[in-house]
Amino acid sequence: MGIHYNRLMHPDQQKAQPYDADIKEFDRQLIDKVHKHLKESRMSQEELAGKIGISGPALSAWRRGLYKGNVTNVEDKIQYYFDHLATKTKRNERLQPYLPTVDYVPTSISEEIVAAIKYCQLEKGITIIDGDAGIGKTMAAKKFVQDNKHVAIYLEASPVYGHLGSFLKLLAKALSIPDNYPRYEQTRLIRQRMIGSEIVLIIDEAQHLQYRTLEEIRTMSDPGKISDDKGIGIVLIGNREVYDRMLGRQEARFAQLFSRITWRQGYSTLNVERNDVEMLFPGLKQKNMEKELEFLHGVCTSKWGIRGADKVYTNAAHNEDVSFEGLVNVARAMGIGFM
């Protein structure tokens, strides 16, 4: 049963609020639920509004019973958010016995990548980490950033953010530099903030970076020509195009960038070790399910990589059947196979 807006307010907000029988009614229980959720999740009202799909002011007005728009539409969106959240919670509870208890698994590949990023931070210059998709490159980079937030910046390039202007805006935002400056001033402030620091700049999906963007990035790794300031360490992560394009027909064009490379490491799905699979799927290891582990290792070393094996295992866990037959059936249904 809905109630009138003036009954929803905090006691210190109810002063001088007249009762009006024509004011739209609001769902008190849903308002209380939102209030409790904000308190327990420690989300800001603006953040929650974004997840629900409405504006922050709209959510604020609705919580106080002052919203003048379509109340039913707002409450439907809020109810859908809570229904979806409940579904995700039940899903996670069902999957919990099957999945690792940690977010990051220190596989042989990911640990090498973490070490390579640390080396780049210390030695400066440019490090390239390239290879097949789905083998843990991004997870390793995010792990480094999580452990070194004060000196690590992680950016993800894309066809849009591969262009110089949009990339500089992305980098400026990461450095808390306002984006309303002209490009030359924005670039100066970025360099001022980074050059001579211990910052390591990690750029994922670097194959999307355009030549002009790469050239600008390259200058950040250079030491000062007059001052003693050293450049920063820059890590480019992506598929093999990141490195191969420098060795092909455009080799001369990329000569300046190529000469700044201090370390390069390429990876293949074939580099995934059996021990990695045991760490990725500890539930199978604990139960000595060797046949199942061997199957997932096969998926990991195929073109599907660790990501493909994880999808197979997760979907099998949804079915509550991670046996060899359960894994094979899911893989077949997903169109995942390996030689």
XYZ file of N, CA and C in Angstrom, residues 10 14 25 36 45 52 64 97 100 109 115-116 123 147 154 156 163 178 184 187 207 261 264 297 339:
75
model
N 12.213 12.160 6.816
C 12.852 12.074 8.120
C 12.161 13.062 9.030
N 10.027 16.988 8.220
C 8.576 17.009 8.132
C 7.968 18.332 8.612
N 1.275 8.824 -4.503
C 1.701 7.918 -3.439
C 2.987 7.211 -3.815
N 18.248 1.205 3.324
C 19.044 0.153 3.957
C 20.160 -0.320 3.030
N 24.509 7.738 -3.406
C 23.192 7.773 -4.041
C 23.337 7.901 -5.552
N 20.648 1.715 -11.245
C 19.210 1.536 -11.445
C 18.788 2.005 -12.833
N 12.474 11.072 -0.969
C 11.857 12.045 -0.054
C 10.376 12.248 -0.339
N 30.679 -23.149 -3.902
C 31.455 -24.364 -3.622
C 32.385 -24.775 -4.768
N 37.154 -20.580 -7.082
C 38.245 -20.172 -6.183
C 37.762 -19.142 -5.181
N 51.916 -17.596 -16.008
C 51.893 -16.468 -16.939
C 51.639 -15.154 -16.205
N 55.818 -9.456 -12.738
C 57.249 -9.187 -12.595
C 57.750 -8.267 -13.710
N 57.244 -8.457 -14.931
C 57.654 -7.627 -16.060
C 57.209 -6.177 -15.866
N 63.054 0.193 -14.410
C 64.021 0.478 -15.477
C 63.521 1.500 -16.489
N 47.778 -3.687 -6.160
C 48.817 -3.718 -5.131
C 49.699 -2.478 -5.130
N 46.232 2.286 -14.912
C 45.766 1.299 -15.873
C 44.730 1.949 -16.780
N 42.532 1.297 -20.604
C 42.168 0.336 -21.635
C 41.872 1.085 -22.920
N 42.772 7.117 -30.536
C 43.177 8.385 -31.139
C 43.789 9.304 -30.082
N 41.707 18.375 -15.110
C 40.479 18.775 -15.817
C 40.635 18.641 -17.326
N 47.439 21.375 -25.878
C 48.844 21.622 -25.541
C 49.030 21.793 -24.038
N 48.477 18.381 -22.328
C 49.671 17.556 -22.508
C 50.780 17.996 -21.565
N 46.793 -2.617 -29.069
C 46.763 -2.723 -30.531
C 45.848 -1.677 -31.164
N 62.035 0.102 -26.634
C 61.577 -1.132 -25.999
C 62.696 -1.727 -25.157
N 60.370 -7.268 -24.008
C 59.209 -7.767 -24.724
C 59.002 -9.225 -24.373
N 42.598 -28.438 -19.004
C 43.933 -28.058 -19.469
C 43.966 -28.067 -20.998
N 41.856 -29.454 -30.149
C 42.516 -30.583 -30.815
C 43.413 -31.312 -29.814
